[in-house]
Amino acid sequence: MSFTDAQIKRYARHILLPEVGGKGQQKLLEARVLVIGAGGLGSPLLLYLAAAGIGTIGLYDDDLVELSNLQRQVVHDTTTLGQLKVDSAILRLQALNPEVRVERFAERLTAATALERIAAFDIVVDGSDNFATRYLLNDACYLAKRPLVSAAMLRFEAQLSTFKAHLGDPHPCYRCLFPAPPDPGTVPSCSEAGVFGALPGVLGSMQAIETIKEILGIGEGLSGRLLLYDALEARLREIALPRDPDCPLCGANPSMTDLSHHHG
């Protein structure tokens, strides 16, 4: 293990932490993290992963930067309006830490490619904004045996957990909490109901924390726990998230053994 003088200076505050140190920083430099979405959650998440020295970041997003994004999607700015979000984000990440390698996917993750793509990374972080992607990620990460750090938000409220059901009991998957997606139209999107601008900053940063902890193997992770944050009331609470023995994906008699139940 050898660092350049510039790396020692850049990561000095990490190296000083006994829980991280030089060995931990080396793990971060060698890590491969797949991030889905360069929007509200992805913005702070990507910035902090790059700042921490994550060696390779895979980034999925097929959207363009719009003016309405800039109220919360701080990895982008006015000069990148109209650009692909992946390209806008890469510019910012390279400016922050030129050592970080970004693998660019200007597309949506699909069932046809999910397993192969996810298997090429150590850990996956969900910054998506739709249920179809959320369930596809959960199922694919379970089948590919990769941990998933997941967050979701709407208006002033958000939730966060880590799913590692591939490790077996007592670790649950997302379907243990919500067995199936809600009916279309029953849950409004952020574009329909709004989202408090600084809220994804909090949750995306927490996703970065949990991702880095998982890579380093330090502290207590969020598997089996769901954090709920109400920004309007300034309250953070936690609920236990047990594994469901009847879960269609990770239960004792699963009915979902591949991704054929996903379409597109």
PDB file of C-alpha atoms in Angstrom:
ATOM      1  CA  MET A   1       0.000   0.000   0.000  1.00  0.00           C
ATOM      2  CA  SER A   2       1.517   3.295  -1.077  1.00  0.00           C
ATOM      3  CA  PHE A   3      -0.097   6.690  -1.521  1.00  0.00           C
ATOM      4  CA  THR A   4       1.225   9.654  -3.459  1.00  0.00           C
ATOM      5  CA  ASP A   5       1.918  12.850  -1.536  1.00  0.00           C
ATOM      6  CA  ALA A   6      -1.200  14.356  -3.099  1.00  0.00           C
ATOM      7  CA  GLN A   7      -3.341  11.406  -1.968  1.00  0.00           C
ATOM      8  CA  ILE A   8      -1.995  11.633   1.580  1.00  0.00           C
ATOM      9  CA  LYS A   9      -3.015  15.301   1.651  1.00  0.00           C
ATOM     10  CA  ARG A  10      -6.381  14.750  -0.060  1.00  0.00           C
ATOM     11  CA  TYR A  11      -7.451  11.889   2.213  1.00  0.00           C
ATOM     12  CA  ALA A  12      -5.641  13.017   5.382  1.00  0.00           C
ATOM     13  CA  ARG A  13      -8.802  13.393   7.462  1.00  0.00           C
ATOM     14  CA  HIS A  14      -9.851   9.850   6.603  1.00  0.00           C
ATOM     15  CA  ILE A  15      -6.426   8.371   7.237  1.00  0.00           C
ATOM     16  CA  LEU A  16      -6.386  10.004  10.687  1.00  0.00           C
ATOM     17  CA  LEU A  17      -9.501   8.057  11.700  1.00  0.00           C
ATOM     18  CA  PRO A  18      -8.539   4.728  13.333  1.00  0.00           C
ATOM     19  CA  GLU A  19     -11.705   3.177  11.855  1.00  0.00           C
ATOM     20  CA  VAL A  20     -10.500   4.077   8.340  1.00  0.00           C
ATOM     21  CA  GLY A  21      -6.741   4.606   8.286  1.00  0.00           C
ATOM     22  CA  GLY A  22      -4.517   3.816   5.335  1.00  0.00           C
ATOM     23  CA  LYS A  23      -5.951   0.318   4.848  1.00  0.00           C
ATOM     24  CA  GLY A  24      -9.495   1.626   4.764  1.00  0.00           C
ATOM     25  CA  GLN A  25      -8.637   4.404   2.345  1.00  0.00           C
ATOM     26  CA  GLN A  26      -7.022   1.819   0.091  1.00  0.00           C
ATOM     27  CA  LYS A  27     -10.291  -0.154   0.146  1.00  0.00           C
ATOM     28  CA  LEU A  28     -12.148   2.955  -0.986  1.00  0.00           C
ATOM     29  CA  LEU A  29      -9.665   3.561  -3.797  1.00  0.00           C
ATOM     30  CA  GLU A  30     -10.206  -0.013  -5.001  1.00  0.00           C
ATOM     31  CA  ALA A  31     -14.005  -0.013  -4.592  1.00  0.00           C
ATOM     32  CA  ARG A  32     -16.529  -0.090  -7.422  1.00  0.00           C
ATOM     33  CA  VAL A  33     -19.890   1.550  -6.647  1.00  0.00           C
ATOM     34  CA  LEU A  34     -22.872   1.615  -9.009  1.00  0.00           C
ATOM     35  CA  VAL A  35     -25.141   4.658  -8.622  1.00  0.00           C
ATOM     36  CA  ILE A  36     -28.583   4.712 -10.210  1.00  0.00           C
ATOM     37  CA  GLY A  37     -29.685   8.280 -10.862  1.00  0.00           C
ATOM     38  CA  ALA A  38     -27.898  11.639 -10.966  1.00  0.00           C
ATOM     39  CA  GLY A  39     -30.828  13.595  -9.565  1.00  0.00           C
ATOM     40  CA  GLY A  40     -31.729  14.821  -6.091  1.00  0.00           C
ATOM     41  CA  LEU A  41     -30.352  11.857  -4.165  1.00  0.00           C
ATOM     42  CA  GLY A  42     -27.575  11.118  -6.629  1.00  0.00           C
ATOM     43  CA  SER A  43     -26.163  14.655  -6.498  1.00  0.00           C
ATOM     44  CA  PRO A  44     -24.838  14.703  -2.904  1.00  0.00           C
ATOM     45  CA  LEU A  45     -24.213  10.964  -3.028  1.00  0.00           C
ATOM     46  CA  LEU A  46     -21.947  11.246  -6.062  1.00  0.00           C
ATOM     47  CA  LEU A  47     -20.094  14.254  -4.695  1.00  0.00           C
ATOM     48  CA  TYR A  48     -19.294  12.582  -1.385  1.00  0.00           C
ATOM     49  CA  LEU A  49     -18.339   9.262  -2.970  1.00  0.00           C
ATOM     50  CA  ALA A  50     -15.933  11.070  -5.298  1.00  0.00           C
ATOM     51  CA  ALA A  51     -14.574  13.192  -2.462  1.00  0.00           C
ATOM     52  CA  ALA A  52     -13.979  10.031  -0.395  1.00  0.00           C
ATOM     53  CA  GLY A  53     -11.875   8.556  -3.185  1.00  0.00           C
ATOM     54  CA  ILE A  54     -14.120   5.756  -4.422  1.00  0.00           C
ATOM     55  CA  GLY A  55     -12.000   4.343  -7.231  1.00  0.00           C
ATOM     56  CA  THR A  56     -14.735   3.606  -9.783  1.00  0.00           C
ATOM     57  CA  ILE A  57     -18.265   4.964  -9.873  1.00  0.00           C
ATOM     58  CA  GLY A  58     -20.762   3.551 -12.355  1.00  0.00           C
ATOM     59  CA  LEU A  59     -23.498   6.074 -13.144  1.00  0.00           C
ATOM     60  CA  TYR A  60     -26.877   5.393 -14.738  1.00  0.00           C
ATOM     61  CA  ASP A  61     -29.166   8.207 -15.899  1.00  0.00           C
ATOM     62  CA  ASP A  62     -30.877   8.922 -19.204  1.00  0.00           C
ATOM     63  CA  ASP A  63     -32.339  12.359 -18.385  1.00  0.00           C
ATOM     64  CA  LEU A  64     -31.278  15.867 -19.375  1.00  0.00           C
ATOM     65  CA  VAL A  65     -30.569  18.702 -16.933  1.00  0.00           C
ATOM     66  CA  GLU A  66     -33.614  20.985 -16.655  1.00  0.00           C
ATOM     67  CA  LEU A  67     -33.999  24.289 -14.838  1.00  0.00           C
ATOM     68  CA  SER A  68     -36.518  22.757 -12.419  1.00  0.00           C
ATOM     69  CA  ASN A  69     -33.817  20.278 -11.306  1.00  0.00           C
ATOM     70  CA  LEU A  70     -31.508  22.934  -9.893  1.00  0.00           C
ATOM     71  CA  GLN A  71     -33.615  23.559  -6.776  1.00  0.00           C
ATOM     72  CA  ARG A  72     -32.162  20.326  -5.356  1.00  0.00           C
ATOM     73  CA  GLN A  73     -29.859  18.553  -7.837  1.00  0.00           C
ATOM     74  CA  VAL A  74     -26.660  20.301  -6.789  1.00  0.00           C
ATOM     75  CA  VAL A  75     -24.229  18.246  -8.878  1.00  0.00           C
ATOM     76  CA  HIS A  76     -25.558  20.207 -11.890  1.00  0.00           C
ATOM     77  CA  ASP A  77     -25.624  23.949 -12.539  1.00  0.00           C
ATOM     78  CA  THR A  78     -26.984  26.543 -14.925  1.00  0.00           C
ATOM     79  CA  THR A  79     -24.107  26.069 -17.368  1.00  0.00           C
ATOM     80  CA  THR A  80     -25.052  22.420 -18.006  1.00  0.00           C
ATOM     81  CA  LEU A  81     -28.752  22.946 -18.755  1.00  0.00           C
ATOM     82  CA  GLY A  82     -29.807  20.696 -21.625  1.00  0.00           C
ATOM     83  CA  GLN A  83     -26.883  18.311 -21.201  1.00  0.00           C
ATOM     84  CA  LEU A  84     -27.229  14.673 -20.251  1.00  0.00           C
ATOM     85  CA  LYS A  85     -27.139  14.405 -16.478  1.00  0.00           C
ATOM     86  CA  VAL A  86     -24.421  11.758 -16.634  1.00  0.00           C
ATOM     87  CA  ASP A  87     -22.165  14.142 -18.570  1.00  0.00           C
ATOM     88  CA  SER A  88     -22.970  17.115 -16.350  1.00  0.00           C
ATOM     89  CA  ALA A  89     -22.254  15.047 -13.242  1.00  0.00           C
ATOM     90  CA  ILE A  90     -18.990  13.669 -14.646  1.00  0.00           C
ATOM     91  CA  LEU A  91     -17.719  17.210 -15.258  1.00  0.00           C
ATOM     92  CA  ARG A  92     -18.338  18.108 -11.617  1.00  0.00           C
ATOM     93  CA  LEU A  93     -16.881  14.873 -10.231  1.00  0.00           C
ATOM     94  CA  GLN A  94     -13.727  15.204 -12.324  1.00  0.00           C
ATOM     95  CA  ALA A  95     -13.305  18.766 -11.096  1.00  0.00           C
ATOM     96  CA  LEU A  96     -13.704  17.596  -7.496  1.00  0.00           C
ATOM     97  CA  ASN A  97     -11.442  14.535  -7.723  1.00  0.00           C
ATOM     98  CA  PRO A  98      -9.697  13.773 -11.044  1.00  0.00           C
ATOM     99  CA  GLU A  99      -8.556  10.366  -9.724  1.00  0.00           C
ATOM    100  CA  VAL A 100     -12.069   8.942  -9.677  1.00  0.00           C
ATOM    101  CA  ARG A 101     -13.042   6.897 -12.730  1.00  0.00           C
ATOM    102  CA  VAL A 102     -16.664   7.153 -13.838  1.00  0.00           C
ATOM    103  CA  GLU A 103     -18.263   4.487 -16.019  1.00  0.00           C
ATOM    104  CA  ARG A 104     -21.030   6.221 -17.937  1.00  0.00           C
ATOM    105  CA  PHE A 105     -24.422   4.672 -18.727  1.00  0.00           C
ATOM    106  CA  ALA A 106     -26.697   7.227 -20.414  1.00  0.00           C
ATOM    107  CA  GLU A 107     -29.636   4.838 -20.315  1.00  0.00           C
ATOM    108  CA  ARG A 108     -32.140   3.233 -17.998  1.00  0.00           C
ATOM    109  CA  LEU A 109     -31.265   0.010 -16.243  1.00  0.00           C
ATOM    110  CA  THR A 110     -33.300  -2.847 -17.720  1.00  0.00           C
ATOM    111  CA  ALA A 111     -33.965  -6.445 -16.750  1.00  0.00           C
ATOM    112  CA  ALA A 112     -31.955  -7.550 -19.789  1.00  0.00           C
ATOM    113  CA  THR A 113     -28.730  -5.944 -18.551  1.00  0.00           C
ATOM    114  CA  ALA A 114     -29.227  -5.549 -14.793  1.00  0.00           C
ATOM    115  CA  LEU A 115     -27.587  -8.742 -13.526  1.00  0.00           C
ATOM    116  CA  GLU A 116     -24.492  -8.424 -15.680  1.00  0.00           C
ATOM    117  CA  ARG A 117     -24.005  -4.740 -14.902  1.00  0.00           C
ATOM    118  CA  ILE A 118     -24.626  -5.075 -11.165  1.00  0.00           C
ATOM    119  CA  ALA A 119     -22.293  -8.071 -10.861  1.00  0.00           C
ATOM    120  CA  ALA A 120     -19.441  -5.853 -12.104  1.00  0.00           C
ATOM    121  CA  PHE A 121     -19.699  -3.651  -8.986  1.00  0.00           C
ATOM    122  CA  ASP A 122     -19.224  -4.189  -5.252  1.00  0.00           C
ATOM    123  CA  ILE A 123     -22.273  -2.296  -4.039  1.00  0.00           C
ATOM    124  CA  VAL A 124     -25.293  -0.530  -5.582  1.00  0.00           C
ATOM    125  CA  VAL A 125     -26.922   2.720  -4.475  1.00  0.00           C
ATOM    126  CA  ASP A 126     -30.470   3.569  -5.538  1.00  0.00           C
ATOM    127  CA  GLY A 127     -31.111   7.228  -6.276  1.00  0.00           C
ATOM    128  CA  SER A 128     -33.978   6.528  -8.678  1.00  0.00           C
ATOM    129  CA  ASP A 129     -37.386   8.188  -8.577  1.00  0.00           C
ATOM    130  CA  ASN A 130     -39.740   5.420  -9.704  1.00  0.00           C
ATOM    131  CA  PHE A 131     -41.030   2.116  -8.378  1.00  0.00           C
ATOM    132  CA  ALA A 132     -40.163   0.082 -11.468  1.00  0.00           C
ATOM    133  CA  THR A 133     -36.446   0.815 -11.048  1.00  0.00           C
ATOM    134  CA  ARG A 134     -36.616   0.378  -7.276  1.00  0.00           C
ATOM    135  CA  TYR A 135     -38.033  -3.141  -7.530  1.00  0.00           C
ATOM    136  CA  LEU A 136     -35.732  -4.106 -10.411  1.00  0.00           C
ATOM    137  CA  LEU A 137     -32.711  -3.035  -8.359  1.00  0.00           C
ATOM    138  CA  ASN A 138     -33.877  -4.922  -5.296  1.00  0.00           C
ATOM    139  CA  ASP A 139     -34.456  -8.132  -7.228  1.00  0.00           C
ATOM    140  CA  ALA A 140     -31.297  -7.895  -9.316  1.00  0.00           C
ATOM    141  CA  CYS A 141     -29.081  -7.088  -6.309  1.00  0.00           C
ATOM    142  CA  TYR A 142     -30.478 -10.086  -4.438  1.00  0.00           C
ATOM    143  CA  LEU A 143     -29.859 -12.411  -7.383  1.00  0.00           C
ATOM    144  CA  ALA A 144     -26.396 -10.940  -8.051  1.00  0.00           C
ATOM    145  CA  LYS A 145     -25.547 -11.075  -4.325  1.00  0.00           C
ATOM    146  CA  ARG A 146     -24.755  -7.378  -3.998  1.00  0.00           C
ATOM    147  CA  PRO A 147     -25.751  -5.018  -1.157  1.00  0.00           C
ATOM    148  CA  LEU A 148     -28.189  -2.233  -2.017  1.00  0.00           C
ATOM    149  CA  VAL A 149     -28.354   1.130  -0.246  1.00  0.00           C
ATOM    150  CA  SER A 150     -31.820   2.502  -0.931  1.00  0.00           C
ATOM    151  CA  ALA A 151     -33.572   5.799  -0.219  1.00  0.00           C
ATOM    152  CA  ALA A 152     -36.846   7.384  -1.252  1.00  0.00           C
ATOM    153  CA  MET A 153     -38.491  10.729  -0.542  1.00  0.00           C
ATOM    154  CA  LEU A 154     -41.569  12.834  -1.205  1.00  0.00           C
ATOM    155  CA  ARG A 155     -42.504  16.335  -0.063  1.00  0.00           C
ATOM    156  CA  PHE A 156     -40.871  16.625   3.407  1.00  0.00           C
ATOM    157  CA  GLU A 157     -40.472  12.930   4.238  1.00  0.00           C
ATOM    158  CA  ALA A 158     -37.876  10.307   3.386  1.00  0.00           C
ATOM    159  CA  GLN A 159     -36.787   6.764   4.196  1.00  0.00           C
ATOM    160  CA  LEU A 160     -33.451   4.958   4.087  1.00  0.00           C
ATOM    161  CA  SER A 161     -32.266   1.365   4.482  1.00  0.00           C
ATOM    162  CA  THR A 162     -29.671  -1.117   3.280  1.00  0.00           C
ATOM    163  CA  PHE A 163     -30.730  -4.459   1.819  1.00  0.00           C
ATOM    164  CA  LYS A 164     -28.480  -7.523   2.005  1.00  0.00           C
ATOM    165  CA  ALA A 165     -30.978 -10.379   1.836  1.00  0.00           C
ATOM    166  CA  HIS A 166     -28.496 -12.486  -0.151  1.00  0.00           C
ATOM    167  CA  LEU A 167     -26.659 -13.024   3.162  1.00  0.00           C
ATOM    168  CA  GLY A 168     -29.679 -14.916   4.492  1.00  0.00           C
ATOM    169  CA  ASP A 169     -31.647 -14.571   7.694  1.00  0.00           C
ATOM    170  CA  PRO A 170     -32.140 -12.088   9.366  1.00  0.00           C
ATOM    171  CA  HIS A 171     -31.424  -9.735   6.450  1.00  0.00           C
ATOM    172  CA  PRO A 172     -34.579  -8.618   4.572  1.00  0.00           C
ATOM    173  CA  CYS A 173     -35.041  -7.320   1.029  1.00  0.00           C
ATOM    174  CA  TYR A 174     -37.194  -4.422  -0.156  1.00  0.00           C
ATOM    175  CA  ARG A 175     -40.046  -6.799  -0.973  1.00  0.00           C
ATOM    176  CA  CYS A 176     -40.147  -7.892   2.673  1.00  0.00           C
ATOM    177  CA  LEU A 177     -41.302  -4.337   3.369  1.00  0.00           C
ATOM    178  CA  PHE A 178     -43.374  -3.760   0.233  1.00  0.00           C
ATOM    179  CA  PRO A 179     -44.110  -7.100  -1.524  1.00  0.00           C
ATOM    180  CA  ALA A 180     -45.365  -5.447  -4.717  1.00  0.00           C
ATOM    181  CA  PRO A 181     -45.385  -1.980  -6.278  1.00  0.00           C
ATOM    182  CA  PRO A 182     -48.396   0.253  -5.579  1.00  0.00           C
ATOM    183  CA  ASP A 183     -51.055   0.556  -8.245  1.00  0.00           C
ATOM    184  CA  PRO A 184     -50.218   3.190 -10.878  1.00  0.00           C
ATOM    185  CA  GLY A 185     -51.424   6.650  -9.887  1.00  0.00           C
ATOM    186  CA  THR A 186     -51.868   5.890  -6.179  1.00  0.00           C
ATOM    187  CA  VAL A 187     -48.539   7.403  -5.087  1.00  0.00           C
ATOM    188  CA  PRO A 188     -47.674  10.803  -6.569  1.00  0.00           C
ATOM    189  CA  SER A 189     -44.195  11.506  -7.912  1.00  0.00           C
ATOM    190  CA  CYS A 190     -41.975  14.384  -6.791  1.00  0.00           C
ATOM    191  CA  SER A 191     -42.882  16.205 -10.012  1.00  0.00           C
ATOM    192  CA  GLU A 192     -46.541  15.924  -9.019  1.00  0.00           C
ATOM    193  CA  ALA A 193     -46.377  16.501  -5.251  1.00  0.00           C
ATOM    194  CA  GLY A 194     -43.121  18.434  -4.859  1.00  0.00           C
ATOM    195  CA  VAL A 195     -40.030  17.849  -2.736  1.00  0.00           C
ATOM    196  CA  PHE A 196     -38.311  20.087  -0.191  1.00  0.00           C
ATOM    197  CA  GLY A 197     -35.074  21.157  -1.858  1.00  0.00           C
ATOM    198  CA  ALA A 198     -32.581  20.374   0.913  1.00  0.00           C
ATOM    199  CA  LEU A 199     -34.174  17.019   1.817  1.00  0.00           C
ATOM    200  CA  PRO A 200     -32.317  14.960  -0.820  1.00  0.00           C
ATOM    201  CA  GLY A 201     -29.118  16.615   0.391  1.00  0.00           C
ATOM    202  CA  VAL A 202     -29.615  14.967   3.772  1.00  0.00           C
ATOM    203  CA  LEU A 203     -30.663  11.565   2.424  1.00  0.00           C
ATOM    204  CA  GLY A 204     -28.093  11.409  -0.359  1.00  0.00           C
ATOM    205  CA  SER A 205     -25.358  12.226   2.142  1.00  0.00           C
ATOM    206  CA  MET A 206     -26.640   9.485   4.445  1.00  0.00           C
ATOM    207  CA  GLN A 207     -26.577   7.058   1.516  1.00  0.00           C
ATOM    208  CA  ALA A 208     -22.933   7.993   0.955  1.00  0.00           C
ATOM    209  CA  ILE A 209     -22.193   7.351   4.643  1.00  0.00           C
ATOM    210  CA  GLU A 210     -23.846   3.927   4.612  1.00  0.00           C
ATOM    211  CA  THR A 211     -22.128   2.989   1.339  1.00  0.00           C
ATOM    212  CA  ILE A 212     -18.696   3.906   2.664  1.00  0.00           C
ATOM    213  CA  LYS A 213     -19.391   2.043   5.924  1.00  0.00           C
ATOM    214  CA  GLU A 214     -20.347  -1.080   3.974  1.00  0.00           C
ATOM    215  CA  ILE A 215     -17.149  -0.914   1.916  1.00  0.00           C
ATOM    216  CA  LEU A 216     -15.023  -0.439   5.035  1.00  0.00           C
ATOM    217  CA  GLY A 217     -16.969  -2.921   7.174  1.00  0.00           C
ATOM    218  CA  ILE A 218     -17.258  -0.462  10.060  1.00  0.00           C
ATOM    219  CA  GLY A 219     -20.025   0.571  12.410  1.00  0.00           C
ATOM    220  CA  GLU A 220     -23.585  -0.704  12.368  1.00  0.00           C
ATOM    221  CA  GLY A 221     -25.317  -0.888   9.018  1.00  0.00           C
ATOM    222  CA  LEU A 222     -28.985  -0.349   8.234  1.00  0.00           C
ATOM    223  CA  SER A 223     -29.902  -3.872   7.162  1.00  0.00           C
ATOM    224  CA  GLY A 224     -33.045  -4.823   9.092  1.00  0.00           C
ATOM    225  CA  ARG A 225     -33.748  -1.222  10.010  1.00  0.00           C
ATOM    226  CA  LEU A 226     -35.682   1.487   8.211  1.00  0.00           C
ATOM    227  CA  LEU A 227     -34.867   5.116   9.016  1.00  0.00           C
ATOM    228  CA  LEU A 228     -37.726   7.565   8.573  1.00  0.00           C
ATOM    229  CA  TYR A 229     -37.003  11.296   8.432  1.00  0.00           C
ATOM    230  CA  ASP A 230     -39.661  14.007   8.692  1.00  0.00           C
ATOM    231  CA  ALA A 231     -37.947  17.280   7.794  1.00  0.00           C
ATOM    232  CA  LEU A 232     -40.965  19.438   8.597  1.00  0.00           C
ATOM    233  CA  GLU A 233     -41.174  18.112  12.153  1.00  0.00           C
ATOM    234  CA  ALA A 234     -37.389  17.643  12.500  1.00  0.00           C
ATOM    235  CA  ARG A 235     -37.889  14.039  13.631  1.00  0.00           C
ATOM    236  CA  LEU A 236     -35.853  10.955  12.845  1.00  0.00           C
ATOM    237  CA  ARG A 237     -37.234   7.576  13.852  1.00  0.00           C
ATOM    238  CA  GLU A 238     -36.383   3.957  13.194  1.00  0.00           C
ATOM    239  CA  ILE A 239     -38.523   0.886  12.712  1.00  0.00           C
ATOM    240  CA  ALA A 240     -37.432  -2.737  12.675  1.00  0.00           C
ATOM    241  CA  LEU A 241     -37.578  -4.376   9.268  1.00  0.00           C
ATOM    242  CA  PRO A 242     -37.717  -8.161   9.687  1.00  0.00           C
ATOM    243  CA  ARG A 243     -37.194 -10.694   6.926  1.00  0.00           C
ATOM    244  CA  ASP A 244     -40.490 -12.052   5.606  1.00  0.00           C
ATOM    245  CA  PRO A 245     -40.409 -15.877   5.393  1.00  0.00           C
ATOM    246  CA  ASP A 246     -43.148 -15.644   2.743  1.00  0.00           C
ATOM    247  CA  CYS A 247     -41.342 -13.019   0.634  1.00  0.00           C
ATOM    248  CA  PRO A 248     -41.746 -13.891  -3.071  1.00  0.00           C
ATOM    249  CA  LEU A 249     -38.055 -13.141  -3.654  1.00  0.00           C
ATOM    250  CA  CYS A 250     -36.008 -14.048  -0.582  1.00  0.00           C
ATOM    251  CA  GLY A 251     -38.501 -16.199   1.356  1.00  0.00           C
ATOM    252  CA  ALA A 252     -38.440 -19.915   2.020  1.00  0.00           C
ATOM    253  CA  ASN A 253     -40.346 -20.757  -1.182  1.00  0.00           C
ATOM    254  CA  PRO A 254     -39.585 -17.973  -3.655  1.00  0.00           C
ATOM    255  CA  SER A 255     -41.682 -17.526  -6.768  1.00  0.00           C
ATOM    256  CA  MET A 256     -39.211 -15.026  -8.250  1.00  0.00           C
ATOM    257  CA  THR A 257     -35.991 -16.807  -9.167  1.00  0.00           C
ATOM    258  CA  ASP A 258     -34.943 -14.601 -12.102  1.00  0.00           C
ATOM    259  CA  LEU A 259     -35.890 -11.218 -13.588  1.00  0.00           C
ATOM    260  CA  SER A 260     -38.494 -12.540 -16.015  1.00  0.00           C
ATOM    261  CA  HIS A 261     -41.255 -10.821 -14.002  1.00  0.00           C
ATOM    262  CA  HIS A 262     -39.737  -7.456 -15.000  1.00  0.00           C
ATOM    263  CA  HIS A 263     -40.465  -6.018 -18.408  1.00  0.00           C
ATOM    264  CA  GLY A 264     -38.407  -3.557 -20.435  1.00  0.00           C
TER     265      GLY A 264
END
